[in-house]
Amino acid sequence: MIYDEEFETLPREALEALQLKRLQAVVQRVYSTVPFYKKKYDEMKLRPEQVRSLDDLQRLPFTVKDDLRDNYPFNMFSVPMSNVVRIHASSGTTGKPIVVGYTSRDIDLWSGLMARTLMAAGVTRSDIVHNAYGYGLFTGGLGFHYGAERLGASVIPVSGGNTKRQVMLLQDFGPTVLTCTPSYALYLAEAAEEMGIDIRKLRLRVGIFGAEPWSVRMREEIERKIGVQAIDIFGLSEVIGPGVSVECIEAKNGLHIFEDHFLPEIIDPDTGEKLPWGEEGELVFTTLTKEAFPIIRYRTRDITRLFPEPCRCGRTMVRMGRITGRSDDMLIIRGVNVFPSQIESVLMNVKEVAPHYLLIVDREGQLDTLEVQVEVNEGAFHDEVKVLQALQGRIQKEIREMLGVTCKVKLVEPHTIKRSEGKAQRVIDRRKI
Ligand code: DLL
């Protein structure tokens, strides 16, 4: 089922005409209301009127995270504070957060996009949604909340944390939809198991997971452990929050981008050149309709590709592949580029280990070291030392063969790697470079 049939199935030509009209309006608006853009465009002798085609977007400069930091907290807003009804901010482990704002029309738009998202994942008004994304400055909780209400589903605003109580609510309220980060979904499954509850026997049938990278193997693991169809959702605060793109339940192959509101590009992260559809590179977004916090050519640092092939669900919106990494979380270990998600994929193929792991990067003398800590399963834990040593060696060999990097593997006891209630922190980089 399609929530916004007219827009979600627009033929490309009509979609592009709509995008161009909206692009011209937003460029005009940021130029006249946000000093940051005016200054930049003036310096480059660019006038908003020069955007005559979608290709002309490439003449405009990128916006990067540092630009948002420099304009902390509200200087990127395009409307007076009296028109802003909501503020959110991105998590971020260091320094000041990135702050975004919404007018009431933005909230209305976002709710509609989240209703689209939920329906694409197969959710209807008869569903009960257990929403364990964090409520607060993070966009996940409230984004899903408003979308579920807009759709007419029943939403349980449980937020993150208090995991045992969440398991009790899953049992007692019988929600049919689970929304949280993929790592938290696994944590919930584990907590249920410890409480002697078979989570697969509960009423959950769909899970909508995102906000952090996860692999196809992890999807299989979640589907098997929880007994749900696991759907990937992508979004970022700077663009709107969740509700930028989502997989459809019919194909579960690529995330449809809501292109009538967000214009995607893929660029070469080194040169900034726009790449043709199909090629992998860094995802860049321009918001077409947002009022309080419009953004032009924002470099997300997320690596993926776009594919326009028609989808069997009927949506015409281009699909993006899973995020395979970030152009900035990429680890370079002794000269080898390593994405944590690649190591995850290797680990997921080893049946004796659980999907809980931590990568510790350090430096001994001039040499980078990588230690992969991973939990062994209950079953394998009781094996003889010799067997465990062999397992360690096997994982090490597998990682070396797949990624070309030598690492140390440390098997740890079940349940010893710190669980996260939101985004999992999977890398500790101790190098001071
Ligand atoms: O994580 C918004 C969100 C909430 C998305 C709930 C999905 C569900 P930020 O905190 O600003 O916003 O973080 C955005 O998280 O640039 C990606 O690097 C990463 N990310 C988000 N979704 C996915 C995903 C929210 N499905 C950053 N796969 C983005 C991989 C993801 N990475």
Tab-separated table of C-alpha atoms and ligand atoms in Angstrom:
chain	number	residue	atom	x	y	z
A	1	MET	CA	0.000	0.000	0.000
A	2	ILE	CA	1.187	3.497	-0.801
A	3	TYR	CA	0.400	6.410	1.518
A	4	ASP	CA	0.914	9.271	-0.929
A	5	GLU	CA	0.067	7.498	-4.170
A	6	GLU	CA	0.139	10.644	-6.334
A	7	PHE	CA	3.629	11.748	-5.329
A	8	GLU	CA	5.282	8.422	-4.589
A	9	THR	CA	4.505	7.121	-8.092
A	10	LEU	CA	5.161	10.276	-10.156
A	11	PRO	CA	6.690	9.572	-13.566
A	12	ARG	CA	10.302	10.818	-13.652
A	13	GLU	CA	9.622	13.701	-15.985
A	14	ALA	CA	6.890	15.144	-13.793
A	15	LEU	CA	9.007	14.519	-10.703
A	16	GLU	CA	11.973	16.381	-12.190
A	17	ALA	CA	9.790	19.317	-13.177
A	18	LEU	CA	8.500	19.511	-9.614
A	19	GLN	CA	12.035	19.200	-8.213
A	20	LEU	CA	13.308	22.032	-10.398
A	21	LYS	CA	10.510	24.367	-9.386
A	22	ARG	CA	11.125	23.614	-5.720
A	23	LEU	CA	14.906	23.843	-6.076
A	24	GLN	CA	14.699	27.310	-7.618
A	25	ALA	CA	12.456	28.464	-4.800
A	26	VAL	CA	14.659	27.108	-2.019
A	27	VAL	CA	17.886	28.527	-3.483
A	28	GLN	CA	16.208	31.902	-3.772
A	29	ARG	CA	15.009	31.623	-0.193
A	30	VAL	CA	18.309	30.653	1.433
A	31	TYR	CA	20.034	33.428	-0.515
A	32	SER	CA	17.706	36.060	0.821
A	33	THR	CA	17.303	34.762	4.395
A	34	VAL	CA	20.478	32.949	5.530
A	35	PRO	CA	23.619	35.132	5.631
A	36	PHE	CA	25.839	32.041	5.347
A	37	TYR	CA	24.524	31.237	1.863
A	38	LYS	CA	24.397	34.852	0.702
A	39	LYS	CA	28.019	35.419	1.624
A	40	LYS	CA	29.176	32.224	-0.023
A	41	TYR	CA	27.234	32.743	-3.240
A	42	ASP	CA	28.300	36.382	-3.473
A	43	GLU	CA	31.929	35.385	-3.082
A	44	MET	CA	31.502	32.929	-5.943
A	45	LYS	CA	29.489	35.449	-7.989
A	46	LEU	CA	26.534	33.097	-8.097
A	47	ARG	CA	22.959	34.323	-8.393
A	48	PRO	CA	19.952	32.152	-7.522
A	49	GLU	CA	18.541	32.864	-11.026
A	50	GLN	CA	21.435	30.895	-12.502
A	51	VAL	CA	19.765	27.666	-11.406
A	52	ARG	CA	17.826	26.938	-14.606
A	53	SER	CA	18.057	23.141	-14.651
A	54	LEU	CA	18.613	20.379	-12.109
A	55	ASP	CA	22.164	20.053	-13.449
A	56	ASP	CA	22.845	23.656	-12.439
A	57	LEU	CA	22.738	22.468	-8.840
A	58	GLN	CA	26.328	21.328	-9.398
A	59	ARG	CA	27.416	24.945	-9.696
A	60	LEU	CA	26.486	25.543	-6.068
A	61	PRO	CA	28.993	24.836	-3.285
A	62	PHE	CA	28.573	22.035	-0.765
A	63	THR	CA	27.509	22.559	2.813
A	64	VAL	CA	29.495	20.556	5.384
A	65	LYS	CA	29.156	19.771	9.066
A	66	ASP	CA	31.702	22.445	10.009
A	67	ASP	CA	29.513	25.099	8.351
A	68	LEU	CA	26.727	24.068	10.711
A	69	ARG	CA	29.086	24.128	13.689
A	70	ASP	CA	30.288	27.601	12.726
A	71	ASN	CA	26.689	28.798	12.694
A	72	TYR	CA	25.786	27.193	16.018
A	73	PRO	CA	23.118	27.222	17.264
A	74	PHE	CA	20.511	28.980	15.112
A	75	ASN	CA	22.293	30.933	12.380
A	76	MET	CA	21.392	28.501	9.610
A	77	PHE	CA	17.682	29.015	10.237
A	78	SER	CA	15.765	30.624	7.416
A	79	VAL	CA	12.824	31.903	9.480
A	80	PRO	CA	12.603	34.013	12.646
A	81	MET	CA	12.603	32.052	15.923
A	82	SER	CA	8.969	33.035	16.436
A	83	ASN	CA	8.088	30.706	13.533
A	84	VAL	CA	10.115	27.804	14.881
A	85	VAL	CA	8.006	25.337	16.868
A	86	ARG	CA	10.570	22.572	17.465
A	87	ILE	CA	14.307	22.158	17.930
A	88	HIS	CA	16.242	18.914	17.572
A	89	ALA	CA	19.958	18.193	17.701
A	90	SER	CA	22.137	15.354	16.517
A	91	SER	CA	23.957	13.152	18.959
A	92	GLY	CA	27.632	13.519	18.194
A	93	THR	CA	30.185	12.307	20.601
A	94	THR	CA	32.430	15.329	20.696
A	95	GLY	CA	31.922	19.055	20.811
A	96	LYS	CA	28.720	20.950	20.180
A	97	PRO	CA	25.772	19.222	18.580
A	98	ILE	CA	24.270	20.141	15.209
A	99	VAL	CA	21.057	22.040	15.854
A	100	VAL	CA	18.045	21.946	13.548
A	101	GLY	CA	14.655	23.676	13.666
A	102	TYR	CA	11.146	23.082	12.327
A	103	THR	CA	8.181	25.318	11.578
A	104	SER	CA	4.731	23.871	12.117
A	105	ARG	CA	4.554	23.187	8.376
A	106	ASP	CA	7.849	21.313	8.621
A	107	ILE	CA	6.415	19.145	11.403
A	108	ASP	CA	3.368	18.525	9.245
A	109	LEU	CA	5.570	17.547	6.289
A	110	TRP	CA	7.734	15.303	8.474
A	111	SER	CA	4.706	13.532	9.965
A	112	GLY	CA	3.407	12.868	6.447
A	113	LEU	CA	6.788	11.509	5.329
A	114	MET	CA	6.957	9.244	8.376
A	115	ALA	CA	3.437	8.017	7.630
A	116	ARG	CA	4.696	7.185	4.114
A	117	THR	CA	7.683	5.443	5.672
A	118	LEU	CA	5.604	3.327	8.007
A	119	MET	CA	3.183	2.339	5.269
A	120	ALA	CA	6.074	1.410	2.955
A	121	ALA	CA	7.173	-0.960	5.728
A	122	GLY	CA	3.705	-2.536	5.728
A	123	VAL	CA	2.290	-0.749	8.771
A	124	THR	CA	-1.424	0.165	8.833
A	125	ARG	CA	-3.749	1.959	11.223
A	126	SER	CA	-4.586	-1.380	12.845
A	127	ASP	CA	-1.019	-1.803	14.074
A	128	ILE	CA	0.389	-1.102	17.520
A	129	VAL	CA	3.854	0.459	17.323
A	130	HIS	CA	6.348	-0.077	20.162
A	131	ASN	CA	8.591	2.934	19.577
A	132	ALA	CA	11.910	2.430	21.351
A	133	TYR	CA	13.833	5.138	19.493
A	134	GLY	CA	14.979	7.762	21.985
A	135	TYR	CA	12.627	10.668	22.628
A	136	GLY	CA	14.324	14.008	23.143
A	137	LEU	CA	16.744	16.002	21.068
A	138	PHE	CA	17.325	12.915	18.890
A	139	THR	CA	14.919	12.914	15.935
A	140	GLY	CA	14.133	9.181	16.079
A	141	GLY	CA	11.549	9.044	18.869
A	142	LEU	CA	9.370	12.008	17.976
A	143	GLY	CA	9.756	11.444	14.236
A	144	PHE	CA	8.299	7.946	14.461
A	145	HIS	CA	5.746	9.062	17.014
A	146	TYR	CA	4.186	11.739	14.815
A	147	GLY	CA	4.264	9.471	11.763
A	148	ALA	CA	2.517	6.618	13.547
A	149	GLU	CA	-0.158	8.976	14.843
A	150	ARG	CA	-0.621	10.499	11.392
A	151	LEU	CA	-1.139	7.024	9.987
A	152	GLY	CA	-3.669	6.310	12.715
A	153	ALA	CA	-1.731	3.447	14.282
A	154	SER	CA	-1.500	3.129	18.074
A	155	VAL	CA	1.881	4.241	19.330
A	156	ILE	CA	3.561	3.235	22.575
A	157	PRO	CA	6.110	6.004	23.265
A	158	VAL	CA	8.436	3.821	25.289
A	159	SER	CA	11.730	5.527	24.236
A	160	GLY	CA	15.088	3.880	25.019
A	161	GLY	CA	16.231	2.178	28.189
A	162	ASN	CA	14.702	0.079	30.953
A	163	THR	CA	14.999	-2.977	28.775
A	164	LYS	CA	13.351	-5.550	31.053
A	165	ARG	CA	10.307	-3.357	31.380
A	166	GLN	CA	10.205	-3.035	27.615
A	167	VAL	CA	10.112	-6.811	27.313
A	168	MET	CA	7.196	-6.868	29.737
A	169	LEU	CA	5.337	-4.299	27.620
A	170	LEU	CA	6.049	-6.273	24.456
A	171	GLN	CA	4.412	-9.210	26.168
A	172	ASP	CA	1.469	-7.398	27.750
A	173	PHE	CA	0.528	-4.786	25.112
A	174	GLY	CA	1.104	-7.072	22.134
A	175	PRO	CA	2.588	-4.502	19.739
A	176	THR	CA	2.865	-5.666	16.139
A	177	VAL	CA	5.603	-3.236	15.077
A	178	LEU	CA	8.977	-2.594	16.737
A	179	THR	CA	10.918	0.576	15.970
A	180	CYS	CA	14.455	1.029	17.358
A	181	THR	CA	18.104	0.787	16.344
A	182	PRO	CA	19.134	-2.655	15.053
A	183	SER	CA	21.583	-3.078	17.919
A	184	TYR	CA	18.847	-2.363	20.454
A	185	ALA	CA	16.559	-4.884	18.745
A	186	LEU	CA	19.163	-7.572	19.396
A	187	TYR	CA	19.561	-6.387	22.961
A	188	LEU	CA	15.799	-6.678	23.507
A	189	ALA	CA	15.859	-10.196	22.054
A	190	GLU	CA	18.641	-11.138	24.419
A	191	ALA	CA	16.893	-9.626	27.439
A	192	ALA	CA	13.720	-11.533	26.562
A	193	GLU	CA	15.680	-14.746	26.346
A	194	GLU	CA	17.239	-14.140	29.763
A	195	MET	CA	13.764	-13.590	31.164
A	196	GLY	CA	12.686	-16.920	29.704
A	197	ILE	CA	10.395	-15.292	27.135
A	198	ASP	CA	10.315	-16.444	23.537
A	199	ILE	CA	10.115	-13.089	21.738
A	200	ARG	CA	9.268	-14.861	18.467
A	201	LYS	CA	5.997	-16.029	19.956
A	202	LEU	CA	4.812	-12.485	20.686
A	203	ARG	CA	2.740	-10.506	18.179
A	204	LEU	CA	5.589	-8.509	16.580
A	205	ARG	CA	5.618	-8.880	12.792
A	206	VAL	CA	7.607	-5.902	11.445
A	207	GLY	CA	10.642	-4.016	12.714
A	208	ILE	CA	11.827	-0.702	11.282
A	209	PHE	CA	15.477	-0.325	12.111
A	210	GLY	CA	17.992	2.387	11.327
A	211	ALA	CA	20.033	5.305	12.691
A	212	GLU	CA	23.219	3.226	12.529
A	213	PRO	CA	24.888	0.986	9.953
A	214	TRP	CA	23.905	-2.666	9.887
A	215	SER	CA	24.593	-5.474	7.454
A	216	VAL	CA	22.387	-7.891	5.544
A	217	ARG	CA	23.660	-10.632	7.837
A	218	MET	CA	22.512	-8.652	10.828
A	219	ARG	CA	19.098	-8.337	9.212
A	220	GLU	CA	18.919	-12.126	8.910
A	221	GLU	CA	19.962	-12.518	12.513
A	222	ILE	CA	17.285	-10.085	13.726
A	223	GLU	CA	14.595	-11.679	11.577
A	224	ARG	CA	15.475	-15.117	12.879
A	225	LYS	CA	15.788	-14.111	16.532
A	226	ILE	CA	12.734	-11.845	16.755
A	227	GLY	CA	10.487	-13.320	14.092
A	228	VAL	CA	9.835	-10.038	12.270
A	229	GLN	CA	10.422	-8.678	8.802
A	230	ALA	CA	13.266	-6.218	9.357
A	231	ILE	CA	13.085	-3.027	7.288
A	232	ASP	CA	15.950	-0.544	6.870
A	233	ILE	CA	15.199	3.148	7.396
A	234	PHE	CA	17.638	5.975	6.799
A	235	GLY	CA	17.656	9.637	7.722
A	236	LEU	CA	19.707	12.367	9.341
A	237	SER	CA	18.878	15.363	11.503
A	238	GLU	CA	20.378	17.853	9.070
A	239	VAL	CA	17.923	16.760	6.359
A	240	ILE	CA	14.825	16.154	8.533
A	241	GLY	CA	15.504	13.120	10.773
A	242	PRO	CA	14.082	9.699	9.907
A	243	GLY	CA	11.799	9.845	6.859
A	244	VAL	CA	14.385	10.516	4.153
A	245	SER	CA	14.334	6.986	2.730
A	246	VAL	CA	13.046	3.534	3.583
A	247	GLU	CA	12.846	0.048	2.118
A	248	CYS	CA	9.469	-1.169	0.914
A	249	ILE	CA	8.289	-4.431	2.386
A	250	GLU	CA	7.501	-5.793	-1.088
A	251	ALA	CA	11.123	-5.781	-2.299
A	252	LYS	CA	13.301	-5.109	0.779
A	253	ASN	CA	15.994	-4.167	-1.684
A	254	GLY	CA	17.204	-0.591	-1.477
A	255	LEU	CA	15.637	2.381	0.287
A	256	HIS	CA	13.255	4.625	-1.673
A	257	ILE	CA	14.268	8.255	-1.257
A	258	PHE	CA	11.384	10.710	-0.972
A	259	GLU	CA	12.724	12.678	-3.902
A	260	ASP	CA	9.858	15.134	-4.106
A	261	HIS	CA	11.283	16.656	-0.896
A	262	PHE	CA	14.942	15.633	-0.854
A	263	LEU	CA	17.178	15.790	-3.904
A	264	PRO	CA	19.987	13.210	-3.720
A	265	GLU	CA	23.356	13.251	-5.471
A	266	ILE	CA	26.305	10.863	-5.268
A	267	ILE	CA	29.752	12.435	-5.412
A	268	ASP	CA	33.322	11.279	-5.382
A	269	PRO	CA	34.330	12.109	-1.794
A	270	ASP	CA	37.849	13.085	-2.878
A	271	THR	CA	37.133	15.312	-5.859
A	272	GLY	CA	33.541	16.417	-5.170
A	273	GLU	CA	32.603	15.431	-8.757
A	274	LYS	CA	29.063	14.206	-9.247
A	275	LEU	CA	29.000	10.481	-10.124
A	276	PRO	CA	26.467	8.770	-12.366
A	277	TRP	CA	23.703	6.726	-10.775
A	278	GLY	CA	24.855	3.223	-9.987
A	279	GLU	CA	28.324	4.228	-8.824
A	280	GLU	CA	29.259	4.161	-5.183
A	281	GLY	CA	30.203	7.417	-3.519
A	282	GLU	CA	29.169	9.962	-0.900
A	283	LEU	CA	25.521	10.853	-0.569
A	284	VAL	CA	24.637	14.551	-0.794
A	285	PHE	CA	21.202	16.016	-0.096
A	286	THR	CA	19.375	19.239	-0.889
A	287	THR	CA	16.077	19.794	0.904
A	288	LEU	CA	13.419	21.093	-1.469
A	289	THR	CA	10.553	22.088	0.798
A	290	LYS	CA	11.733	22.559	4.363
A	291	GLU	CA	11.112	26.015	5.816
A	292	ALA	CA	13.034	26.522	9.040
A	293	PHE	CA	16.206	24.648	8.162
A	294	PRO	CA	16.661	24.274	4.411
A	295	ILE	CA	20.036	22.901	3.388
A	296	ILE	CA	21.775	22.962	0.017
A	297	ARG	CA	24.100	20.163	-1.127
A	298	TYR	CA	24.801	18.773	2.318
A	299	ARG	CA	27.618	16.238	2.390
A	300	THR	CA	26.364	13.398	4.562
A	301	ARG	CA	29.671	11.450	4.550
A	302	ASP	CA	27.555	8.321	4.083
A	303	ILE	CA	28.710	5.994	1.344
A	304	THR	CA	26.156	4.315	-0.897
A	305	ARG	CA	24.867	4.218	-4.471
A	306	LEU	CA	21.590	5.125	-6.162
A	307	PHE	CA	19.652	2.823	-8.465
A	308	PRO	CA	16.691	3.991	-10.499
A	309	GLU	CA	15.366	0.634	-11.764
A	310	PRO	CA	11.587	0.340	-11.324
A	311	CYS	CA	10.498	-1.388	-8.134
A	312	ARG	CA	7.742	-3.943	-7.876
A	313	CYS	CA	6.028	-1.917	-5.155
A	314	GLY	CA	5.078	0.709	-7.754
A	315	ARG	CA	7.035	3.581	-6.223
A	316	THR	CA	9.037	5.523	-8.796
A	317	MET	CA	11.353	7.140	-6.265
A	318	VAL	CA	15.022	6.233	-6.728
A	319	ARG	CA	16.468	3.700	-4.319
A	320	MET	CA	19.715	3.970	-2.376
A	321	GLY	CA	21.682	0.907	-1.332
A	322	ARG	CA	22.462	0.163	2.305
A	323	ILE	CA	25.005	2.515	3.766
A	324	THR	CA	28.295	0.672	3.442
A	325	GLY	CA	30.278	3.093	5.577
A	326	ARG	CA	31.107	6.722	6.025
A	327	SER	CA	33.792	8.618	4.236
A	328	ASP	CA	34.916	9.697	7.682
A	329	ASP	CA	34.518	6.613	9.918
A	330	MET	CA	36.643	4.666	7.588
A	331	LEU	CA	39.558	3.271	9.527
A	332	ILE	CA	42.932	3.210	7.881
A	333	ILE	CA	44.923	0.422	9.405
A	334	ARG	CA	48.481	0.133	8.215
A	335	GLY	CA	47.379	1.750	4.992
A	336	VAL	CA	44.380	-0.487	4.454
A	337	ASN	CA	40.950	1.135	4.324
A	338	VAL	CA	38.589	-0.725	6.608
A	339	PHE	CA	34.925	-0.110	7.238
A	340	PRO	CA	33.620	-1.520	10.531
A	341	SER	CA	30.630	-2.866	8.586
A	342	GLN	CA	32.954	-5.105	6.578
A	343	ILE	CA	34.320	-6.673	9.743
A	344	GLU	CA	30.769	-7.098	10.962
A	345	SER	CA	29.915	-9.008	7.804
A	346	VAL	CA	32.796	-11.395	8.407
A	347	LEU	CA	31.779	-11.955	12.037
A	348	MET	CA	28.159	-12.552	11.059
A	349	ASN	CA	29.299	-15.466	8.939
A	350	VAL	CA	30.833	-17.241	11.921
A	351	LYS	CA	28.167	-19.196	13.696
A	352	GLU	CA	30.051	-19.584	16.986
A	353	VAL	CA	30.043	-15.828	17.715
A	354	ALA	CA	27.256	-13.418	18.660
A	355	PRO	CA	26.614	-10.115	16.846
A	356	HIS	CA	28.185	-8.056	19.630
A	357	TYR	CA	31.636	-6.769	18.888
A	358	LEU	CA	34.067	-3.945	19.493
A	359	LEU	CA	36.994	-2.789	17.378
A	360	ILE	CA	39.964	-1.359	19.225
A	361	VAL	CA	42.471	0.504	17.129
A	362	ASP	CA	45.808	1.456	18.649
A	363	ARG	CA	49.383	2.099	17.698
A	364	GLU	CA	52.491	0.252	18.858
A	365	GLY	CA	55.553	2.228	17.850
A	366	GLN	CA	54.760	3.225	14.283
A	367	LEU	CA	52.451	0.290	13.650
A	368	ASP	CA	48.688	0.420	13.780
A	369	THR	CA	47.032	-2.441	15.574
A	370	LEU	CA	43.475	-3.655	15.337
A	371	GLU	CA	41.891	-5.823	17.970
A	372	VAL	CA	38.494	-7.330	17.269
A	373	GLN	CA	36.677	-8.282	20.445
A	374	VAL	CA	33.684	-10.468	19.833
A	375	GLU	CA	31.397	-12.437	22.100
A	376	VAL	CA	31.214	-16.177	21.678
A	377	ASN	CA	27.813	-17.841	21.844
A	378	GLU	CA	26.693	-19.596	25.018
A	379	GLY	CA	27.086	-22.889	23.162
A	380	ALA	CA	30.629	-22.326	21.959
A	381	PHE	CA	31.733	-20.750	25.249
A	382	HIS	CA	32.035	-24.095	26.970
A	383	ASP	CA	34.280	-25.536	24.310
A	384	GLU	CA	37.837	-26.476	25.126
A	385	VAL	CA	40.546	-23.839	24.963
A	386	LYS	CA	41.991	-25.581	21.937
A	387	VAL	CA	38.713	-25.268	20.073
A	388	LEU	CA	38.421	-21.599	20.981
A	389	GLN	CA	41.972	-20.931	19.836
A	390	ALA	CA	41.184	-22.531	16.523
A	391	LEU	CA	38.091	-20.341	16.234
A	392	GLN	CA	40.173	-17.233	16.915
A	393	GLY	CA	42.597	-18.241	14.201
A	394	ARG	CA	39.787	-18.865	11.759
A	395	ILE	CA	38.252	-15.414	12.274
A	396	GLN	CA	41.653	-13.791	11.977
A	397	LYS	CA	42.313	-15.576	8.703
A	398	GLU	CA	38.870	-14.718	7.377
A	399	ILE	CA	39.355	-10.993	8.127
A	400	ARG	CA	42.799	-11.034	6.559
A	401	GLU	CA	41.475	-12.679	3.439
A	402	MET	CA	38.431	-10.466	3.077
A	403	LEU	CA	39.901	-7.097	4.036
A	404	GLY	CA	43.617	-7.522	3.652
A	405	VAL	CA	44.314	-6.491	7.210
A	406	THR	CA	45.885	-8.489	10.001
A	407	CYS	CA	44.201	-8.157	13.346
A	408	LYS	CA	44.154	-9.712	16.759
A	409	VAL	CA	40.933	-11.478	17.649
A	410	LYS	CA	39.879	-11.674	21.261
A	411	LEU	CA	36.949	-13.899	22.111
A	412	VAL	CA	35.080	-12.614	25.130
A	413	GLU	CA	32.420	-14.188	27.321
A	414	PRO	CA	28.759	-13.865	26.397
A	415	HIS	CA	27.150	-10.592	27.560
A	416	THR	CA	30.394	-8.761	28.334
A	417	ILE	CA	30.405	-6.192	25.538
A	418	LYS	CA	28.545	-3.105	26.645
A	419	ARG	CA	25.031	-2.999	25.163
A	420	SER	CA	23.696	0.232	23.775
A	421	GLU	CA	20.248	1.655	24.124
A	422	GLY	CA	20.684	3.863	21.090
A	423	LYS	CA	23.446	3.850	18.573
A	424	ALA	CA	26.071	1.254	19.301
A	425	GLN	CA	29.640	2.428	19.646
A	426	ARG	CA	31.663	-0.173	17.822
A	427	VAL	CA	35.056	1.476	17.459
A	428	ILE	CA	37.523	2.732	20.011
A	429	ASP	CA	40.371	4.505	18.281
A	430	ARG	CA	43.224	5.038	20.726
A	431	ARG	CA	45.683	6.315	18.142
A	432	LYS	CA	46.577	9.921	18.613
A	433	ILE	CA	47.271	10.896	15.059
B	1	DLL	O1	19.878	8.772	13.036
B	1	DLL	C1	17.842	9.748	12.175
B	1	DLL	C2	17.181	8.425	12.215
B	1	DLL	C3	16.415	8.082	13.301
B	1	DLL	C4	17.279	7.533	11.164
B	1	DLL	C5	15.764	6.868	13.348
B	1	DLL	C6	16.643	6.323	11.189
B	1	DLL	C7	15.876	5.975	12.284
B	1	DLL	P1	21.303	11.431	13.152
B	1	DLL	O2	21.366	11.166	14.605
B	1	DLL	O3	21.490	12.810	12.665
B	1	DLL	O4	19.875	11.023	12.596
B	1	DLL	O5	22.335	10.464	12.441
B	1	DLL	C8	22.423	10.398	11.035
B	1	DLL	O6	23.162	8.072	11.116
B	1	DLL	O7	24.277	10.226	8.498
B	1	DLL	C9	24.126	7.830	8.984
B	1	DLL	O8	25.531	7.879	9.130
B	1	DLL	C10	23.529	7.088	10.159
B	1	DLL	N1	22.329	6.336	9.732
B	1	DLL	C11	21.038	6.681	9.854
B	1	DLL	N2	20.239	5.698	9.352
B	1	DLL	C12	21.067	4.713	8.898
B	1	DLL	C13	20.878	3.448	8.264
B	1	DLL	C14	19.291	9.761	12.641
B	1	DLL	N3	19.664	2.935	8.026
B	1	DLL	C15	23.469	9.388	10.603
B	1	DLL	N4	21.987	2.746	7.907
B	1	DLL	C16	23.518	9.213	9.113
B	1	DLL	C17	23.231	3.221	8.153
B	1	DLL	C18	22.406	5.139	9.127
B	1	DLL	N5	23.463	4.392	8.758
